[in-house]
Coordinates of N, CA and C in Angstrom, one line a residue:
M1 N -6.1 54.7 -45.5 CA -4.9 54.3 -44.5 C -3.5 54.1 -44.9
R2 N -2.9 54.8 -44.6 CA -1.5 54.2 -45.0 C -0.8 53.0 -44.7
D3 N 0.3 52.5 -45.0 CA 0.8 51.2 -44.7 C 1.5 51.6 -43.1
Y4 N 1.9 52.6 -43.0 CA 2.6 52.9 -41.5 C 1.4 53.4 -40.4
E5 N 0.3 53.4 -41.0 CA -0.9 53.7 -40.0 C -1.2 52.3 -39.9
V6 N -1.3 51.5 -40.6 CA -2.0 49.8 -40.4 C -0.6 49.5 -39.3
L7 N 0.4 49.8 -39.7 CA 1.5 49.1 -38.7 C 1.5 49.7 -37.4
V8 N 1.3 50.9 -37.3 CA 1.1 51.4 -36.0 C -0.2 50.6 -35.2
L9 N -1.4 50.6 -36.0 CA -2.4 50.0 -35.3 C -2.3 48.6 -35.2
V10 N -1.5 47.8 -35.8 CA -1.3 46.5 -35.5 C -0.8 46.2 -34.2
A11 N 0.5 47.0 -34.4 CA 1.5 47.1 -33.4 C 0.9 47.6 -31.8
S12 N -0.1 48.8 -31.9 CA -0.9 49.1 -30.9 C -1.6 47.5 -30.3
L13 N -2.2 47.2 -31.2 CA -3.3 45.8 -30.8 C -2.4 45.0 -30.1
V14 N -1.4 44.3 -30.9 CA -0.7 43.7 -30.3 C 0.1 43.8 -29.0
C15 N 0.5 45.2 -28.7 CA 1.1 45.6 -27.2 C -0.4 45.1 -26.3
V16 N -1.0 46.0 -26.6 CA -2.5 45.6 -25.6 C -2.9 44.1 -25.5
F17 N -3.0 43.5 -26.3 CA -3.1 42.0 -26.2 C -2.0 41.6 -25.3
G18 N -0.8 41.5 -25.6 CA 0.1 41.2 -24.7 C 0.2 41.7 -23.3
L19 N 0.0 43.0 -23.3 CA -0.2 43.3 -21.6 C -1.6 42.9 -20.9
F20 N -2.3 42.6 -21.6 CA -3.9 41.6 -21.1 C -3.1 40.4 -20.9
I21 N -2.3 39.6 -21.4 CA -2.2 38.2 -21.1 C -0.7 38.5 -20.0
I22 N 0.0 39.2 -20.1 CA 0.9 39.4 -18.9 C 0.2 39.8 -17.5
G23 N -0.6 40.7 -17.6 CA -1.6 40.8 -16.6 C -2.6 39.8 -15.9
T24 N -2.6 38.8 -16.8 CA -3.3 37.8 -16.5 C -2.6 36.9 -15.7
F25 N -1.5 36.9 -16.1 CA -0.6 35.5 -15.6 C -0.1 36.1 -14.3
V26 N 0.2 37.2 -14.2 CA 0.4 38.0 -12.8 C -0.7 38.2 -11.8
S27 N -2.0 38.0 -12.2 CA -2.9 38.5 -11.2 C -3.0 36.9 -10.6
A28 N -2.8 35.9 -11.7 CA -3.1 34.3 -11.4 C -2.1 33.9 -10.2
G29 N -0.6 34.4 -10.5 CA 0.6 33.8 -9.7 C 0.1 34.3 -8.3
S30 N -0.3 35.9 -8.3 CA -0.4 36.5 -6.9 C -1.5 36.0 -6.3
R31 N -2.7 35.5 -6.9 CA -3.9 34.6 -6.4 C -3.4 33.4 -5.6
K32 N -2.3 32.8 -6.7 CA -1.9 31.4 -6.4 C -1.5 31.7 -4.9
Q33 N -0.5 32.4 -4.6 CA 0.3 32.7 -3.8 C -0.4 33.4 -2.2
S34 N -1.3 33.8 -2.5 CA -2.4 34.5 -1.6 C -2.8 33.6 -0.6
W35 N -2.8 32.3 -0.9 CA -3.4 31.3 0.3 C -2.0 31.1 1.1
R36 N -1.1 31.5 0.9 CA 0.3 31.4 2.0 C 0.3 32.7 2.9
Y37 N -0.2 33.6 2.4 CA 0.3 35.1 3.2 C -1.3 35.2 4.0
D38 N -2.7 34.3 3.6 CA -3.7 34.3 4.3 C -3.5 33.3 5.6
L39 N -2.8 32.2 4.9 CA -2.4 31.2 6.1 C -1.4 31.6 7.4
Y40 N -0.7 32.4 6.7 CA 0.3 33.0 7.8 C -0.3 34.2 8.6
K41 N -1.2 35.0 8.5 CA -1.9 35.6 8.9 C -2.5 35.0 10.1
R42 N -3.3 33.7 9.7 CA -3.9 33.2 10.5 C -3.3 32.6 11.6
L43 N -2.1 31.7 11.2 CA -1.4 31.0 12.0 C -0.9 32.2 13.2
K44 N -0.5 33.5 12.9 CA -0.1 34.4 13.7 C -1.2 34.5 14.9
K45 N -2.1 35.0 13.9 CA -3.7 35.1 15.1 C -3.7 33.8 16.2
A46 N -3.7 32.7 15.6 CA -3.7 31.5 16.7 C -2.6 31.3 17.6
K47 N -1.5 32.1 17.3 CA -0.4 31.7 18.0 C -0.6 32.8 19.1
L48 N -1.2 34.1 19.2 CA -1.8 34.8 20.1 C -2.8 34.5 20.9
K49 N -3.6 33.6 20.4 CA -4.8 33.2 21.6 C -4.4 32.9 23.0
K50 N -5.3 33.6 23.7 CA -4.7 33.1 25.5 C -5.9 31.9 25.8
V51 N -5.0 31.2 26.0 CA -5.8 29.8 26.5 C -5.8 29.8 28.0
N52 N -7.0 29.9 28.6 CA -7.3 29.7 30.0 C -8.1 28.6 30.4
S53 N -8.6 27.7 29.8 CA -9.0 26.1 30.3 C -8.5 25.2 29.3
K54 N -8.7 23.9 29.7 CA -8.4 22.8 29.0 C -9.7 22.8 27.5
P55 N -11.0 23.0 27.8 CA -11.5 23.2 26.5 C -11.4 24.4 25.6
E56 N -10.8 25.5 25.7 CA -10.1 26.3 25.0 C -8.9 25.9 24.4
A57 N -8.1 25.0 25.4 CA -6.9 24.8 24.6 C -7.1 23.6 23.3
I58 N -8.0 22.6 23.8 CA -8.6 21.7 22.5 C -8.8 22.4 21.6
A59 N -9.6 23.6 21.6 CA -10.2 24.1 20.7 C -9.3 24.5 19.9
V60 N -8.3 25.3 20.3 CA -7.0 25.8 19.5 C -6.2 24.7 19.4
L61 N -5.8 23.5 19.9 CA -5.4 22.5 19.3 C -5.9 22.4 17.9
I62 N -7.3 22.1 18.0 CA -8.0 21.7 16.7 C -7.5 22.6 15.5
E63 N -7.6 23.8 15.8 CA -7.4 24.9 14.8 C -6.3 24.8 14.2
A64 N -5.4 24.7 15.2 CA -3.9 24.9 14.6 C -3.8 23.3 13.5
H65 N -4.2 22.4 14.1 CA -4.1 21.2 13.2 C -4.7 21.5 12.0
A66 N -5.8 22.2 12.2 CA -6.9 22.5 10.5 C -5.8 23.6 9.9
L67 N -5.2 24.4 10.5 CA -4.1 25.3 9.6 C -3.1 24.6 9.1
F68 N -2.7 23.9 9.9 CA -1.2 23.0 9.5 C -1.8 22.0 8.3
D69 N -3.1 21.5 8.4 CA -3.3 20.8 7.2 C -3.3 21.4 5.8
R70 N -4.1 22.4 6.4 CA -4.2 23.7 5.1 C -2.8 23.7 4.5
L71 N -1.7 24.0 5.2 CA -0.5 23.9 5.0 C -0.1 22.9 3.9
L72 N 0.1 21.8 4.4 CA 0.0 20.4 3.8 C -0.9 20.3 2.4
V73 N -1.8 20.9 2.3 CA -2.8 20.8 0.8 C -2.2 21.9 0.2
G74 N -1.8 22.8 0.6 CA -1.4 24.1 -0.2 C -0.2 23.7 -1.0
I75 N 0.7 23.0 -0.3 CA 1.9 22.6 -0.9 C 2.1 21.4 -1.6
G76 N 0.7 20.8 -2.1 CA 0.5 19.3 -2.8 C 0.7 18.3 -2.1
A77 N 0.6 18.1 -0.9 CA 0.6 16.4 -0.2 C -0.5 16.1 -0.6
E78 N -0.2 14.7 -0.9 CA -1.1 13.8 -1.2 C -1.5 12.7 0.5
G79 N -2.8 12.5 0.0 CA -3.5 11.9 1.6 C -4.5 12.4 1.9
S80 N -5.5 11.4 2.6 CA -6.6 11.6 2.8 C -6.8 12.3 4.1
T81 N -5.8 12.3 5.2 CA -5.5 12.5 6.4 C -4.4 13.3 6.5
L82 N -4.4 14.2 7.8 CA -3.2 15.1 8.2 C -2.0 14.1 8.5
G83 N -2.2 12.7 8.7 CA -1.0 11.6 8.9 C -0.7 11.5 7.8
E84 N -1.1 10.9 6.5 CA -0.9 10.7 5.3 C -0.4 11.7 4.8
R85 N -0.7 12.9 4.7 CA -0.1 14.1 4.2 C 1.1 14.3 4.7
L86 N 1.1 14.4 6.3 CA 2.7 14.7 6.6 C 3.4 13.5 6.2
S87 N 3.1 12.3 6.3 CA 4.0 11.0 5.9 C 5.0 11.2 4.5
N88 N 3.7 11.8 3.4 CA 4.2 12.0 2.1 C 5.2 13.3 2.1
M89 N 5.1 14.0 3.2 CA 5.7 15.3 3.0 C 7.0 15.3 3.8
R90 N 7.5 14.2 4.3 CA 8.5 14.1 5.7 C 10.1 14.3 4.8
R91 N 10.2 14.7 3.4 CA 11.5 15.7 3.3 C 11.6 16.6 2.9
Y92 N 10.3 17.6 3.8 CA 10.3 18.8 3.6 C 10.8 19.4 5.2
F93 N 10.5 18.5 6.0 CA 10.9 18.7 7.6 C 11.7 18.3 8.1
T94 N 12.6 18.8 9.1 CA 13.6 18.1 9.6 C 13.3 16.8 10.5
K95 N 14.1 16.0 10.4 CA 13.4 14.9 11.3 C 13.3 15.2 12.8
E96 N 13.5 16.3 13.7 CA 12.9 16.4 15.0 C 11.7 17.0 14.6
D97 N 11.2 18.0 13.4 CA 10.2 18.7 13.2 C 9.2 17.5 12.8
Y98 N 9.5 16.7 12.1 CA 8.7 15.5 11.5 C 8.1 14.8 12.6
Q99 N 9.1 14.4 13.6 CA 8.8 13.5 14.6 C 8.0 14.2 15.6
E100 N 8.0 15.8 16.0 CA 7.0 16.4 16.7 C 5.8 16.4 16.1
L101 N 6.1 17.0 14.9 CA 4.3 16.8 14.1 C 3.8 15.6 14.4
R102 N 4.5 14.4 14.3 CA 3.7 13.2 14.2 C 2.9 13.1 15.7
E103 N 4.0 13.2 16.5 CA 3.5 13.4 18.2 C 2.3 14.3 18.2
A104 N 2.5 15.5 17.8 CA 1.5 16.4 18.1 C 0.0 16.0 17.4
N105 N 0.2 15.3 16.0 CA -1.0 14.5 15.4 C -1.6 13.6 15.9
R106 N -0.7 12.8 16.7 CA -1.1 11.8 17.6 C -1.8 12.3 18.6
L107 N -1.6 13.1 19.3 CA -2.0 13.6 20.6 C -3.5 14.3 20.2
R108 N -3.5 15.0 19.3 CA -4.9 15.8 18.5 C -5.9 14.5 18.5
N109 N -5.7 13.6 17.8 CA -6.3 12.2 17.4 C -6.9 11.8 18.8
I110 N -6.0 11.5 19.7 CA -6.6 11.0 20.8 C -7.5 12.1 21.9
V111 N -7.3 13.5 21.5 CA -8.2 14.5 22.5 C -9.6 14.3 21.4
V112 N -9.4 13.9 20.1 CA -10.7 14.4 19.4 C -11.3 12.8 19.6
H113 N -10.5 11.8 19.4 CA -11.4 10.5 19.1 C -11.6 9.7 20.1
E114 N -10.5 10.1 21.0 CA -10.7 9.3 22.9 C -10.7 10.3 23.8
P115 N -12.3 10.7 23.8 CA -12.4 11.8 24.8 C -12.2 11.5 26.0
E116 N -12.2 10.0 26.3 CA -12.0 9.7 28.0 C -10.9 9.5 28.5
T117 N -9.8 9.4 27.6 CA -8.2 9.3 27.7 C -7.7 10.8 28.3
V118 N -7.1 10.6 29.6 CA -6.5 11.4 30.3 C -5.5 12.5 29.3
V119 N -5.5 13.7 29.0 CA -4.5 14.5 28.4 C -4.3 15.8 29.4
Y120 N -3.3 16.1 29.6 CA -3.3 17.2 30.4 C -2.8 18.6 29.5
A121 N -3.6 19.6 30.2 CA -3.8 20.9 29.2 C -2.4 21.5 28.9
K122 N -1.3 21.1 29.3 CA 0.0 21.5 29.3 C 0.4 21.0 27.9
Q123 N 0.0 19.3 27.5 CA 0.5 18.8 26.6 C -0.4 19.1 25.3
I124 N -1.7 19.4 25.5 CA -2.3 20.1 24.6 C -1.6 21.4 23.7
K125 N -1.3 22.2 24.8 CA -0.7 23.6 24.5 C 0.7 23.1 23.6
H126 N 1.2 22.2 24.3 CA 2.8 21.9 23.5 C 2.3 21.6 21.7
A127 N 1.3 20.7 21.9 CA 1.0 20.4 20.7 C 0.8 21.1 19.6
K128 N -0.3 22.1 20.2 CA -0.7 23.3 19.4 C 0.7 24.4 18.7
S129 N 1.7 24.3 19.9 CA 2.5 25.1 19.6 C 3.5 24.6 18.3
V130 N 3.1 23.1 18.6 CA 4.1 22.4 17.5 C 3.6 22.7 16.0
F131 N 2.3 22.8 16.0 CA 1.8 22.7 14.7 C 1.9 24.1 14.3
L132 N 1.0 25.0 14.8 CA 1.7 26.5 14.6 C 3.2 26.9 14.4
N133 N 4.0 26.6 15.1 CA 5.6 27.2 15.1 C 6.3 26.7 13.8
I134 N 6.0 25.0 13.5 CA 6.8 24.7 12.4 C 6.1 25.3 11.0
A135 N 4.7 25.3 11.2 CA 4.0 25.9 9.9 C 4.3 27.4 9.4
V136 N 4.8 28.1 10.3 CA 4.7 29.7 10.6 C 6.5 29.2 10.0
K137 N 7.5 28.7 10.4 CA 8.5 28.5 10.2 C 8.9 28.0 8.5
Y138 N 7.9 26.9 8.3 CA 7.9 26.7 7.1 C 7.6 27.7 5.8
L139 N 6.4 28.5 6.1 CA 5.9 29.4 5.3 C 7.1 30.4 5.2
K140 N 8.0 31.2 6.5 CA 8.7 32.1 6.2 C 10.0 31.7 5.3
H141 N 10.1 30.5 4.9 CA 11.4 29.8 4.2 C 11.0 29.4 3.1
Q142 N 9.7 29.7 2.5 CA 9.8 29.3 1.3 C 9.2 30.6 0.4

């Protein structure tokens, strides 16, 4: 083999290896961000759910709570509960959004952990909307 043939072969191998490395990083980045797209789709779907009864409203509230919690975990919030994670990520939300989220979380906890407490369907629907709307707003601006 001539020197230039060896040089072309080495250059080709370097290019192939470089493309492999670049492809690995690009696909890892898209996988890393795909949770945001998947979450966004699930949030939009949850927003469209029609609620005709209090049990349905409670089920959708629990789903909205879980989706919002997924957002907090996805952006790196520390804590063992949604309340702790929300408190640790306070700076990422407006004061108004943060207060609404805390109230929605409090209401969800009452519904789940204190079923004998009277909570109206209107309150449950509002809490659901808070979780879903703020999560969608956050994802749109990231």
